[in-house]
Amino acid sequence: MVEVIEEGDVFGEGALVQPSHLRASTAIAQTPWKLAAIDETRLKFLIENTPNFALEVMRSFSNRLRRFKQAMA
């Protein structure tokens, strides 16, 4: 296990923004959950039309990166 994401976190965005569209990892749920799947077209629409959505995606990614860096320290 590399990390545990928290409620509201975003994952899988890398496959939507990288030219190769390849996933870098796999997610496995440890508890029951609800997932909102978003394809590239919908992601672009949400970013262009909902600035707060874009900020939340960036905040989620930033938080995950910080947790990862802290775990490596």
PDB file of N, CA and C in Angstrom:
ATOM      1  N   MET A   1       0.850  -1.173   0.000  1.00  0.00           N
ATOM      2  CA  MET A   1       0.000   0.000   0.000  1.00  0.00           C
ATOM      3  C   MET A   1       0.898   1.239   0.000  1.00  0.00           C
ATOM      4  N   VAL A   2       0.595   2.175  -0.864  1.00  0.00           N
ATOM      5  CA  VAL A   2       1.359   3.408  -0.964  1.00  0.00           C
ATOM      6  C   VAL A   2       0.728   4.506  -0.134  1.00  0.00           C
ATOM      7  N   GLU A   3      -0.582   4.637  -0.210  1.00  0.00           N
ATOM      8  CA  GLU A   3      -1.255   5.699   0.535  1.00  0.00           C
ATOM      9  C   GLU A   3      -2.712   5.353   0.752  1.00  0.00           C
ATOM     10  N   VAL A   4      -3.310   6.031   1.696  1.00  0.00           N
ATOM     11  CA  VAL A   4      -4.748   5.949   1.934  1.00  0.00           C
ATOM     12  C   VAL A   4      -5.302   7.334   1.638  1.00  0.00           C
ATOM     13  N   ILE A   5      -6.202   7.403   0.676  1.00  0.00           N
ATOM     14  CA  ILE A   5      -6.776   8.708   0.366  1.00  0.00           C
ATOM     15  C   ILE A   5      -7.967   8.948   1.279  1.00  0.00           C
ATOM     16  N   GLU A   6      -8.298  10.205   1.440  1.00  0.00           N
ATOM     17  CA  GLU A   6      -9.360  10.606   2.357  1.00  0.00           C
ATOM     18  C   GLU A   6     -10.608  11.001   1.589  1.00  0.00           C
ATOM     19  N   GLU A   7     -11.717  11.059   2.304  1.00  0.00           N
ATOM     20  CA  GLU A   7     -12.977  11.466   1.690  1.00  0.00           C
ATOM     21  C   GLU A   7     -12.794  12.806   0.981  1.00  0.00           C
ATOM     22  N   GLY A   8     -13.266  12.889  -0.248  1.00  0.00           N
ATOM     23  CA  GLY A   8     -13.165  14.114  -1.027  1.00  0.00           C
ATOM     24  C   GLY A   8     -11.909  14.207  -1.862  1.00  0.00           C
ATOM     25  N   ASP A   9     -10.939  13.302  -1.613  1.00  0.00           N
ATOM     26  CA  ASP A   9      -9.723  13.317  -2.414  1.00  0.00           C
ATOM     27  C   ASP A   9     -10.016  12.872  -3.843  1.00  0.00           C
ATOM     28  N   VAL A  10      -9.154  13.288  -4.718  1.00  0.00           N
ATOM     29  CA  VAL A  10      -9.247  12.943  -6.135  1.00  0.00           C
ATOM     30  C   VAL A  10      -8.107  11.991  -6.455  1.00  0.00           C
ATOM     31  N   PHE A  11      -8.392  10.967  -7.249  1.00  0.00           N
ATOM     32  CA  PHE A  11      -7.312  10.098  -7.709  1.00  0.00           C
ATOM     33  C   PHE A  11      -7.602   9.701  -9.151  1.00  0.00           C
ATOM     34  N   GLY A  12      -6.568   9.314  -9.852  1.00  0.00           N
ATOM     35  CA  GLY A  12      -6.714   8.909 -11.238  1.00  0.00           C
ATOM     36  C   GLY A  12      -6.642  10.051 -12.231  1.00  0.00           C
ATOM     37  N   GLU A  13      -6.448  11.265 -11.728  1.00  0.00           N
ATOM     38  CA  GLU A  13      -6.426  12.429 -12.616  1.00  0.00           C
ATOM     39  C   GLU A  13      -5.233  12.400 -13.563  1.00  0.00           C
ATOM     40  N   GLY A  14      -4.169  11.739 -13.152  1.00  0.00           N
ATOM     41  CA  GLY A  14      -2.977  11.669 -13.995  1.00  0.00           C
ATOM     42  C   GLY A  14      -3.256  11.033 -15.344  1.00  0.00           C
ATOM     43  N   ALA A  15      -4.087  10.009 -15.354  1.00  0.00           N
ATOM     44  CA  ALA A  15      -4.415   9.336 -16.613  1.00  0.00           C
ATOM     45  C   ALA A  15      -5.209  10.246 -17.541  1.00  0.00           C
ATOM     46  N   LEU A  16      -5.866  11.251 -17.000  1.00  0.00           N
ATOM     47  CA  LEU A  16      -6.649  12.171 -17.826  1.00  0.00           C
ATOM     48  C   LEU A  16      -5.827  13.336 -18.358  1.00  0.00           C
ATOM     49  N   VAL A  17      -4.734  13.657 -17.688  1.00  0.00           N
ATOM     50  CA  VAL A  17      -3.963  14.837 -18.090  1.00  0.00           C
ATOM     51  C   VAL A  17      -2.629  14.501 -18.764  1.00  0.00           C
ATOM     52  N   GLN A  18      -2.209  13.263 -18.701  1.00  0.00           N
ATOM     53  CA  GLN A  18      -0.975  12.848 -19.367  1.00  0.00           C
ATOM     54  C   GLN A  18      -1.276  12.438 -20.810  1.00  0.00           C
ATOM     55  N   PRO A  19      -0.411  12.795 -21.755  1.00  0.00           N
ATOM     56  CA  PRO A  19      -0.662  12.449 -23.159  1.00  0.00           C
ATOM     57  C   PRO A  19      -0.855  10.950 -23.399  1.00  0.00           C
ATOM     58  N   SER A  20      -0.172  10.111 -22.638  1.00  0.00           N
ATOM     59  CA  SER A  20      -0.281   8.663 -22.838  1.00  0.00           C
ATOM     60  C   SER A  20      -1.561   8.083 -22.257  1.00  0.00           C
ATOM     61  N   HIS A  21      -2.214   8.804 -21.347  1.00  0.00           N
ATOM     62  CA  HIS A  21      -3.437   8.363 -20.654  1.00  0.00           C
ATOM     63  C   HIS A  21      -3.229   7.068 -19.872  1.00  0.00           C
ATOM     64  N   LEU A  22      -1.988   6.784 -19.516  1.00  0.00           N
ATOM     65  CA  LEU A  22      -1.696   5.584 -18.740  1.00  0.00           C
ATOM     66  C   LEU A  22      -1.835   5.865 -17.256  1.00  0.00           C
ATOM     67  N   ARG A  23      -2.397   4.894 -16.536  1.00  0.00           N
ATOM     68  CA  ARG A  23      -2.503   5.005 -15.083  1.00  0.00           C
ATOM     69  C   ARG A  23      -1.178   4.635 -14.454  1.00  0.00           C
ATOM     70  N   ALA A  24      -0.819   5.306 -13.379  1.00  0.00           N
ATOM     71  CA  ALA A  24       0.435   5.032 -12.689  1.00  0.00           C
ATOM     72  C   ALA A  24       0.242   4.063 -11.525  1.00  0.00           C
ATOM     73  N   SER A  25      -1.001   3.851 -11.105  1.00  0.00           N
ATOM     74  CA  SER A  25      -1.251   2.974  -9.959  1.00  0.00           C
ATOM     75  C   SER A  25      -2.678   2.451 -10.011  1.00  0.00           C
ATOM     76  N   THR A  26      -2.996   1.616  -9.046  1.00  0.00           N
ATOM     77  CA  THR A  26      -4.315   1.002  -8.940  1.00  0.00           C
ATOM     78  C   THR A  26      -4.896   1.319  -7.575  1.00  0.00           C
ATOM     79  N   ALA A  27      -6.184   1.606  -7.525  1.00  0.00           N
ATOM     80  CA  ALA A  27      -6.864   1.892  -6.258  1.00  0.00           C
ATOM     81  C   ALA A  27      -7.654   0.661  -5.821  1.00  0.00           C
ATOM     82  N   ILE A  28      -7.559   0.358  -4.527  1.00  0.00           N
ATOM     83  CA  ILE A  28      -8.311  -0.754  -3.938  1.00  0.00           C
ATOM     84  C   ILE A  28      -9.029  -0.212  -2.715  1.00  0.00           C
ATOM     85  N   ALA A  29     -10.351  -0.370  -2.679  1.00  0.00           N
ATOM     86  CA  ALA A  29     -11.147   0.135  -1.555  1.00  0.00           C
ATOM     87  C   ALA A  29     -11.013  -0.803  -0.354  1.00  0.00           C
ATOM     88  N   GLN A  30     -10.819  -0.213   0.826  1.00  0.00           N
ATOM     89  CA  GLN A  30     -10.764  -0.980   2.064  1.00  0.00           C
ATOM     90  C   GLN A  30     -12.112  -0.978   2.783  1.00  0.00           C
ATOM     91  N   THR A  31     -12.982  -0.056   2.399  1.00  0.00           N
ATOM     92  CA  THR A  31     -14.315   0.058   2.990  1.00  0.00           C
ATOM     93  C   THR A  31     -15.293   0.381   1.872  1.00  0.00           C
ATOM     94  N   PRO A  32     -16.610   0.235   2.128  1.00  0.00           N
ATOM     95  CA  PRO A  32     -17.590   0.628   1.104  1.00  0.00           C
ATOM     96  C   PRO A  32     -17.446   2.116   0.769  1.00  0.00           C
ATOM     97  N   TRP A  33     -17.636   2.490  -0.483  1.00  0.00           N
ATOM     98  CA  TRP A  33     -17.451   3.864  -0.921  1.00  0.00           C
ATOM     99  C   TRP A  33     -18.320   4.160  -2.124  1.00  0.00           C
ATOM    100  N   LYS A  34     -18.474   5.425  -2.406  1.00  0.00           N
ATOM    101  CA  LYS A  34     -19.149   5.882  -3.622  1.00  0.00           C
ATOM    102  C   LYS A  34     -18.119   6.641  -4.436  1.00  0.00           C
ATOM    103  N   LEU A  35     -18.112   6.399  -5.731  1.00  0.00           N
ATOM    104  CA  LEU A  35     -17.116   6.983  -6.604  1.00  0.00           C
ATOM    105  C   LEU A  35     -17.799   7.752  -7.721  1.00  0.00           C
ATOM    106  N   ALA A  36     -17.295   8.927  -8.017  1.00  0.00           N
ATOM    107  CA  ALA A  36     -17.772   9.708  -9.154  1.00  0.00           C
ATOM    108  C   ALA A  36     -16.721   9.589 -10.252  1.00  0.00           C
ATOM    109  N   ALA A  37     -17.024   8.850 -11.288  1.00  0.00           N
ATOM    110  CA  ALA A  37     -16.083   8.678 -12.397  1.00  0.00           C
ATOM    111  C   ALA A  37     -16.254   9.827 -13.381  1.00  0.00           C
ATOM    112  N   ILE A  38     -15.138  10.409 -13.787  1.00  0.00           N
ATOM    113  CA  ILE A  38     -15.163  11.549 -14.699  1.00  0.00           C
ATOM    114  C   ILE A  38     -14.202  11.266 -15.846  1.00  0.00           C
ATOM    115  N   ASP A  39     -14.696  11.372 -17.065  1.00  0.00           N
ATOM    116  CA  ASP A  39     -13.806  11.181 -18.211  1.00  0.00           C
ATOM    117  C   ASP A  39     -13.129  12.512 -18.559  1.00  0.00           C
ATOM    118  N   GLU A  40     -12.220  12.477 -19.537  1.00  0.00           N
ATOM    119  CA  GLU A  40     -11.442  13.670 -19.871  1.00  0.00           C
ATOM    120  C   GLU A  40     -12.326  14.830 -20.318  1.00  0.00           C
ATOM    121  N   THR A  41     -13.342  14.547 -21.116  1.00  0.00           N
ATOM    122  CA  THR A  41     -14.238  15.597 -21.601  1.00  0.00           C
ATOM    123  C   THR A  41     -14.953  16.272 -20.435  1.00  0.00           C
ATOM    124  N   ARG A  42     -15.465  15.476 -19.509  1.00  0.00           N
ATOM    125  CA  ARG A  42     -16.183  16.014 -18.347  1.00  0.00           C
ATOM    126  C   ARG A  42     -15.220  16.777 -17.431  1.00  0.00           C
ATOM    127  N   LEU A  43     -14.003  16.253 -17.250  1.00  0.00           N
ATOM    128  CA  LEU A  43     -13.017  16.948 -16.422  1.00  0.00           C
ATOM    129  C   LEU A  43     -12.737  18.336 -16.981  1.00  0.00           C
ATOM    130  N   LYS A  44     -12.497  18.428 -18.285  1.00  0.00           N
ATOM    131  CA  LYS A  44     -12.238  19.731 -18.905  1.00  0.00           C
ATOM    132  C   LYS A  44     -13.428  20.660 -18.745  1.00  0.00           C
ATOM    133  N   PHE A  45     -14.642  20.151 -18.927  1.00  0.00           N
ATOM    134  CA  PHE A  45     -15.841  20.966 -18.752  1.00  0.00           C
ATOM    135  C   PHE A  45     -15.914  21.507 -17.324  1.00  0.00           C
ATOM    136  N   LEU A  46     -15.705  20.637 -16.337  1.00  0.00           N
ATOM    137  CA  LEU A  46     -15.783  21.060 -14.937  1.00  0.00           C
ATOM    138  C   LEU A  46     -14.717  22.100 -14.601  1.00  0.00           C
ATOM    139  N   ILE A  47     -13.515  21.909 -15.112  1.00  0.00           N
ATOM    140  CA  ILE A  47     -12.440  22.866 -14.847  1.00  0.00           C
ATOM    141  C   ILE A  47     -12.740  24.219 -15.482  1.00  0.00           C
ATOM    142  N   GLU A  48     -13.226  24.203 -16.723  1.00  0.00           N
ATOM    143  CA  GLU A  48     -13.513  25.454 -17.429  1.00  0.00           C
ATOM    144  C   GLU A  48     -14.706  26.197 -16.853  1.00  0.00           C
ATOM    145  N   ASN A  49     -15.708  25.473 -16.370  1.00  0.00           N
ATOM    146  CA  ASN A  49     -16.961  26.094 -15.958  1.00  0.00           C
ATOM    147  C   ASN A  49     -17.172  26.177 -14.454  1.00  0.00           C
ATOM    148  N   THR A  50     -16.311  25.523 -13.695  1.00  0.00           N
ATOM    149  CA  THR A  50     -16.458  25.518 -12.242  1.00  0.00           C
ATOM    150  C   THR A  50     -15.093  25.742 -11.603  1.00  0.00           C
ATOM    151  N   PRO A  51     -14.676  26.992 -11.477  1.00  0.00           N
ATOM    152  CA  PRO A  51     -13.346  27.270 -10.919  1.00  0.00           C
ATOM    153  C   PRO A  51     -13.100  26.613  -9.562  1.00  0.00           C
ATOM    154  N   ASN A  52     -14.116  26.539  -8.724  1.00  0.00           N
ATOM    155  CA  ASN A  52     -13.931  25.909  -7.414  1.00  0.00           C
ATOM    156  C   ASN A  52     -13.610  24.423  -7.542  1.00  0.00           C
ATOM    157  N   PHE A  53     -14.151  23.763  -8.568  1.00  0.00           N
ATOM    158  CA  PHE A  53     -13.820  22.361  -8.806  1.00  0.00           C
ATOM    159  C   PHE A  53     -12.337  22.232  -9.110  1.00  0.00           C
ATOM    160  N   ALA A  54     -11.830  23.098  -9.980  1.00  0.00           N
ATOM    161  CA  ALA A  54     -10.406  23.073 -10.332  1.00  0.00           C
ATOM    162  C   ALA A  54      -9.547  23.286  -9.089  1.00  0.00           C
ATOM    163  N   LEU A  55      -9.947  24.214  -8.235  1.00  0.00           N
ATOM    164  CA  LEU A  55      -9.202  24.457  -6.997  1.00  0.00           C
ATOM    165  C   LEU A  55      -9.230  23.233  -6.080  1.00  0.00           C
ATOM    166  N   GLU A  56     -10.365  22.575  -5.979  1.00  0.00           N
ATOM    167  CA  GLU A  56     -10.471  21.386  -5.128  1.00  0.00           C
ATOM    168  C   GLU A  56      -9.605  20.246  -5.661  1.00  0.00           C
ATOM    169  N   VAL A  57      -9.532  20.087  -6.976  1.00  0.00           N
ATOM    170  CA  VAL A  57      -8.671  19.064  -7.560  1.00  0.00           C
ATOM    171  C   VAL A  57      -7.213  19.371  -7.230  1.00  0.00           C
ATOM    172  N   MET A  58      -6.820  20.624  -7.408  1.00  0.00           N
ATOM    173  CA  MET A  58      -5.443  21.009  -7.097  1.00  0.00           C
ATOM    174  C   MET A  58      -5.152  20.861  -5.604  1.00  0.00           C
ATOM    175  N   ARG A  59      -6.112  21.217  -4.756  1.00  0.00           N
ATOM    176  CA  ARG A  59      -5.927  21.099  -3.308  1.00  0.00           C
ATOM    177  C   ARG A  59      -5.779  19.636  -2.913  1.00  0.00           C
ATOM    178  N   SER A  60      -6.605  18.778  -3.487  1.00  0.00           N
ATOM    179  CA  SER A  60      -6.523  17.351  -3.198  1.00  0.00           C
ATOM    180  C   SER A  60      -5.170  16.795  -3.600  1.00  0.00           C
ATOM    181  N   PHE A  61      -4.713  17.136  -4.793  1.00  0.00           N
ATOM    182  CA  PHE A  61      -3.420  16.666  -5.273  1.00  0.00           C
ATOM    183  C   PHE A  61      -2.299  17.199  -4.390  1.00  0.00           C
ATOM    184  N   SER A  62      -2.366  18.463  -4.038  1.00  0.00           N
ATOM    185  CA  SER A  62      -1.345  19.071  -3.181  1.00  0.00           C
ATOM    186  C   SER A  62      -1.309  18.397  -1.813  1.00  0.00           C
ATOM    187  N   ASN A  63      -2.466  18.131  -1.225  1.00  0.00           N
ATOM    188  CA  ASN A  63      -2.531  17.470   0.080  1.00  0.00           C
ATOM    189  C   ASN A  63      -1.929  16.071   0.010  1.00  0.00           C
ATOM    190  N   ARG A  64      -2.259  15.331  -1.038  1.00  0.00           N
ATOM    191  CA  ARG A  64      -1.710  13.983  -1.197  1.00  0.00           C
ATOM    192  C   ARG A  64      -0.206  14.032  -1.369  1.00  0.00           C
ATOM    193  N   LEU A  65       0.304  14.987  -2.131  1.00  0.00           N
ATOM    194  CA  LEU A  65       1.739  15.129  -2.330  1.00  0.00           C
ATOM    195  C   LEU A  65       2.437  15.475  -1.013  1.00  0.00           C
ATOM    196  N   ARG A  66       1.832  16.343  -0.220  1.00  0.00           N
ATOM    197  CA  ARG A  66       2.409  16.701   1.085  1.00  0.00           C
ATOM    198  C   ARG A  66       2.475  15.493   2.008  1.00  0.00           C
ATOM    199  N   ARG A  67       1.370  14.707   2.049  1.00  0.00           N
ATOM    200  CA  ARG A  67       1.373  13.510   2.900  1.00  0.00           C
ATOM    201  C   ARG A  67       2.442  12.535   2.451  1.00  0.00           C
ATOM    202  N   PHE A  68       2.608  12.381   1.152  1.00  0.00           N
ATOM    203  CA  PHE A  68       3.613  11.482   0.601  1.00  0.00           C
ATOM    204  C   PHE A  68       5.014  11.947   0.990  1.00  0.00           C
ATOM    205  N   LYS A  69       5.263  13.244   0.850  1.00  0.00           N
ATOM    206  CA  LYS A  69       6.574  13.789   1.194  1.00  0.00           C
ATOM    207  C   LYS A  69       6.858  13.631   2.695  1.00  0.00           C
ATOM    208  N   GLN A  70       5.850  13.844   3.536  1.00  0.00           N
ATOM    209  CA  GLN A  70       6.039  13.693   4.972  1.00  0.00           C
ATOM    210  C   GLN A  70       6.353  12.246   5.331  1.00  0.00           C
ATOM    211  N   ALA A  71       5.705  11.312   4.642  1.00  0.00           N
ATOM    212  CA  ALA A  71       5.943   9.893   4.908  1.00  0.00           C
ATOM    213  C   ALA A  71       7.352   9.478   4.489  1.00  0.00           C
ATOM    214  N   MET A  72       7.902  10.161   3.491  1.00  0.00           N
ATOM    215  CA  MET A  72       9.232   9.829   3.001  1.00  0.00           C
ATOM    216  C   MET A  72      10.336  10.449   3.855  1.00  0.00           C
ATOM    217  N   ALA A  73       9.971  11.464   4.652  1.00  0.00           N
ATOM    218  CA  ALA A  73      10.977  12.174   5.472  1.00  0.00           C
ATOM    219  C   ALA A  73      11.390  11.361   6.675  1.00  0.00           C
TER     220      ALA A  73
END
